[in-house]
Coordinates of C-alpha atoms in Angstrom, one line a residue:
Chain A
X1 CA -14.3 -2.6 19.9
X2 CA -17.3 -0.4 20.3
X3 CA -18.0 -0.3 16.5
X4 CA -17.3 3.5 16.4
X5 CA -14.0 4.1 14.6
X6 CA -12.0 7.3 15.2
X7 CA -8.8 8.3 13.4
X8 CA -6.1 9.3 14.1
X9 CA -5.7 7.9 17.7
X10 CA -3.0 10.4 18.4
X11 CA -2.0 13.7 16.8
X12 CA 0.7 16.3 17.7
X13 CA 0.7 19.5 15.9
X14 CA 1.7 23.1 16.4
X15 CA -0.2 26.2 17.2
X16 CA -1.8 27.9 14.3
X17 CA -2.2 24.6 12.3
X18 CA -5.3 22.8 11.1
X19 CA -6.3 19.2 11.7
X20 CA -9.2 16.9 10.8
X21 CA -10.5 14.2 13.0
X22 CA -12.5 11.3 11.4
X23 CA -15.3 9.2 12.8
X24 CA -17.2 6.3 11.4
X25 CA -20.4 5.4 13.3
X26 CA -21.5 2.0 14.3
X27 CA -23.4 0.2 11.4
X28 CA -27.1 1.4 11.4
X29 CA -26.5 4.5 13.6
X30 CA -27.6 7.7 12.0
X31 CA -26.5 10.2 14.7
X32 CA -23.0 11.3 15.3
X33 CA -21.8 13.4 18.2
X34 CA -18.5 15.1 18.9
X35 CA -17.3 15.7 22.5
X36 CA -14.2 17.4 23.8
X37 CA -12.6 16.1 27.0
X38 CA -10.0 18.3 28.7
X39 CA -8.8 18.2 32.3
X40 CA -10.3 21.7 33.2
X41 CA -13.5 21.6 31.2
X42 CA -14.5 17.9 31.5
X43 CA -16.6 16.3 28.9
X44 CA -18.1 19.0 26.6
X45 CA -20.6 18.5 23.9
X46 CA -19.5 20.1 20.7
X47 CA -22.0 19.2 17.9
X48 CA -24.4 16.5 16.7
X49 CA -25.4 15.4 13.2
X50 CA -28.3 13.2 12.3
X51 CA -28.3 11.6 8.9
X52 CA -26.3 14.3 7.4
X53 CA -27.8 17.3 8.9
X54 CA -26.7 19.3 11.9
X55 CA -29.1 18.6 14.8
X56 CA -27.6 20.5 17.8
X57 CA -24.7 22.6 18.6
X58 CA -23.0 22.8 22.0
X59 CA -19.8 24.6 23.1
X60 CA -18.1 24.5 19.7
X61 CA -15.7 27.3 18.9
X62 CA -16.0 29.3 15.7
X63 CA -12.5 27.8 14.7
X64 CA -14.0 24.3 14.7
X65 CA -16.4 23.0 12.2
X66 CA -17.8 19.5 11.4
X67 CA -19.9 17.8 8.8
X68 CA -21.5 14.4 8.3
X69 CA -21.2 12.9 4.8
X70 CA -23.7 10.8 2.8
X71 CA -22.0 7.5 4.0
X72 CA -22.6 8.8 7.6
X73 CA -19.0 9.2 8.5
X74 CA -18.2 12.5 10.1
X75 CA -15.3 14.9 10.3
X76 CA -14.3 17.5 12.8
X77 CA -12.0 20.3 11.5
X78 CA -10.0 22.2 14.1
X79 CA -8.3 25.3 12.7
X80 CA -5.9 28.0 14.1
X81 CA -5.1 25.7 16.8
X82 CA -4.2 27.0 20.2
X83 CA -2.5 25.2 23.2
X84 CA -5.9 25.1 25.0
X85 CA -7.3 22.9 22.2
X86 CA -5.1 20.0 23.4
X87 CA -7.7 17.4 24.5
X88 CA -9.2 14.1 23.8
X89 CA -11.9 14.3 21.2
X90 CA -14.6 11.7 21.2
X91 CA -17.1 10.8 18.5
X92 CA -20.1 8.9 19.5
X93 CA -23.0 7.4 17.5
X94 CA -26.6 6.3 18.4
X95 CA -29.4 4.5 16.7
X96 CA -32.2 6.3 14.7
X97 CA -34.4 8.4 16.9
X98 CA -36.6 6.3 19.1
X99 CA -38.0 6.1 22.5
X100 CA -36.0 4.5 25.2
X101 CA -32.4 4.6 26.1
X102 CA -30.9 5.6 22.7
X103 CA -27.5 4.9 24.1
X104 CA -24.5 6.8 22.8
X105 CA -21.6 4.4 21.9
X106 CA -18.2 6.2 22.0
X107 CA -15.2 5.6 19.9
X108 CA -11.8 5.3 21.5
X109 CA -11.0 9.0 20.9
X110 CA -8.4 11.0 19.3
X111 CA -5.8 12.7 21.5
X112 CA -4.8 15.9 20.1
X113 CA -1.6 17.7 21.5
X114 CA -0.9 21.1 20.3
X115 CA 2.7 22.4 21.0
Chain W
X1 CA -26.4 26.0 36.4
X2 CA -24.8 22.6 36.5
X3 CA -27.2 19.9 35.4
X4 CA -25.2 17.0 36.6
X5 CA -23.4 17.0 39.9
X6 CA -20.9 14.4 41.1
X7 CA -19.6 15.5 44.4
X8 CA -17.0 12.8 45.0
X9 CA -13.8 13.5 43.1
X10 CA -12.3 10.2 44.3
X11 CA -13.5 7.1 46.0
X12 CA -11.6 4.1 47.5
X13 CA -13.0 0.7 48.0
X14 CA -11.6 -2.7 48.9
X15 CA -12.0 -5.6 46.5
X16 CA -15.2 -7.5 47.0
X17 CA -16.9 -4.6 48.8
X18 CA -19.8 -2.6 47.5
X19 CA -19.4 1.1 46.6
X20 CA -21.9 3.9 45.8
X21 CA -21.1 6.7 43.5
X22 CA -23.2 9.7 43.9
X23 CA -25.0 11.8 41.2
X24 CA -27.6 14.4 41.4
X25 CA -29.3 16.1 38.5
X26 CA -31.3 19.1 37.7
X27 CA -34.0 19.3 35.1
X28 CA -37.6 20.6 34.7
X29 CA -38.2 18.3 31.8
X30 CA -40.6 15.5 33.0
X31 CA -39.1 13.0 30.5
X32 CA -35.4 12.4 30.7
X33 CA -32.8 9.6 30.8
X34 CA -29.8 9.0 33.2
X35 CA -26.8 7.1 32.2
X36 CA -23.6 6.0 33.8
X37 CA -20.3 5.6 31.8
X38 CA -17.0 4.1 32.8
X39 CA -13.7 5.5 31.6
X40 CA -10.7 3.2 32.4
X41 CA -7.1 4.6 32.1
X42 CA -7.0 3.4 28.4
X43 CA -9.5 6.3 27.7
X44 CA -12.5 4.8 26.1
X45 CA -15.9 5.5 27.3
X46 CA -18.0 2.4 28.3
X47 CA -21.8 2.6 28.8
X48 CA -22.8 0.8 32.1
X49 CA -26.4 1.4 32.7
X50 CA -29.5 3.5 32.0
X51 CA -32.6 4.7 33.9
X52 CA -35.6 6.4 32.3
X53 CA -37.4 9.0 34.3
X54 CA -40.7 7.0 34.0
X55 CA -39.1 3.6 34.9
X56 CA -40.8 2.3 38.0
X57 CA -38.0 0.0 39.0
X58 CA -34.3 0.7 39.5
X59 CA -32.1 -0.4 36.7
X60 CA -29.7 -3.3 37.1
X61 CA -27.0 -4.6 34.9
X62 CA -24.9 -7.4 36.4
X63 CA -23.0 -6.0 39.3
X64 CA -24.3 -2.5 38.5
X65 CA -27.5 -1.0 39.8
X66 CA -28.8 2.5 39.7
X67 CA -30.4 3.8 42.9
X68 CA -32.9 6.2 41.3
X69 CA -34.7 8.6 43.8
X70 CA -36.8 10.9 41.6
X71 CA -38.0 13.2 44.3
X72 CA -34.4 13.8 45.4
X73 CA -33.2 14.0 41.8
X74 CA -30.5 11.6 42.4
X75 CA -29.2 8.7 40.4
X76 CA -26.5 6.8 42.4
X77 CA -24.4 4.1 40.9
X78 CA -24.0 1.0 43.1
X79 CA -21.2 -1.4 42.2
X80 CA -21.5 -4.6 44.1
X81 CA -18.5 -6.9 44.9
X82 CA -15.9 -4.5 43.5
X83 CA -13.1 -6.0 41.4
X84 CA -9.7 -4.5 40.6
X85 CA -10.8 -3.9 37.1
X86 CA -13.4 -1.5 38.3
X87 CA -10.8 1.0 39.0
X88 CA -11.6 3.9 36.5
X89 CA -13.3 7.2 36.2
X90 CA -17.1 7.0 36.3
X91 CA -19.4 9.6 34.7
X92 CA -23.0 10.3 35.3
X93 CA -24.9 11.8 32.4
X94 CA -28.4 13.0 31.6
X95 CA -30.4 13.4 28.4
X96 CA -33.5 15.7 28.5
X97 CA -36.1 14.4 26.0
X98 CA -37.4 17.8 25.0
X99 CA -35.0 19.1 22.4
X100 CA -32.0 17.3 21.2
X101 CA -30.9 13.9 22.3
X102 CA -27.3 14.6 23.4
X103 CA -25.9 13.8 26.8
X104 CA -24.7 16.2 29.5
X105 CA -22.0 14.9 31.6
X106 CA -20.9 15.4 35.2
X107 CA -17.3 15.9 36.1
X108 CA -16.8 12.3 37.1
X109 CA -15.6 10.2 40.1
X110 CA -12.3 8.4 40.2
X111 CA -12.8 5.0 41.7
X112 CA -9.8 3.1 43.1
X113 CA -10.3 -0.6 44.1
X114 CA -7.6 -2.0 46.3
X115 CA -6.7 -5.7 46.9

């Protein structure tokens, strides 16, 4: 158990629908990152939050949004789902900003299948 | 331009032998970090080893070592005495320390360890 909790582990839904993926970071970690892993695109960075504020944005579609709440958990909202959104979505967390490794610890992922 | 390149889609090694997984990177940032992660078939991303750009010595963690050649911009992972449980996907990643602290991943190398 990495200490990063993601729910749900598996999700099957239909095109056009909306889903919410949830992430609880490791205790003490302030940063949360969302990544999408698909066969054709590999691991793509979506968005990062630090202590409730958006810190960086990657290849996140406009149909996707995220937020980090005061208790530091984060949610990734995916709407108007398309077949191509089927992927493994990872959440990761890291300690407060510091020099050194600042290793990202990943959750087990949420596997989304859009039919 | 690709920032992390892993040229070996797949590698085979026999149990107890050593194997090197290649990774080259591209950055103009003088301060950066290099990471290796392992993704077994179960899907989770497991941190293996970290090398900072200013580290004088190659990083080692148990059977894992990172062969860091800064001038060549390479950060190869060496696994000594391979075990069957090492069969997995291996990802090289980089964080540039100017800007935000997220990781950019390579496309990965699938390692298969045979008895």
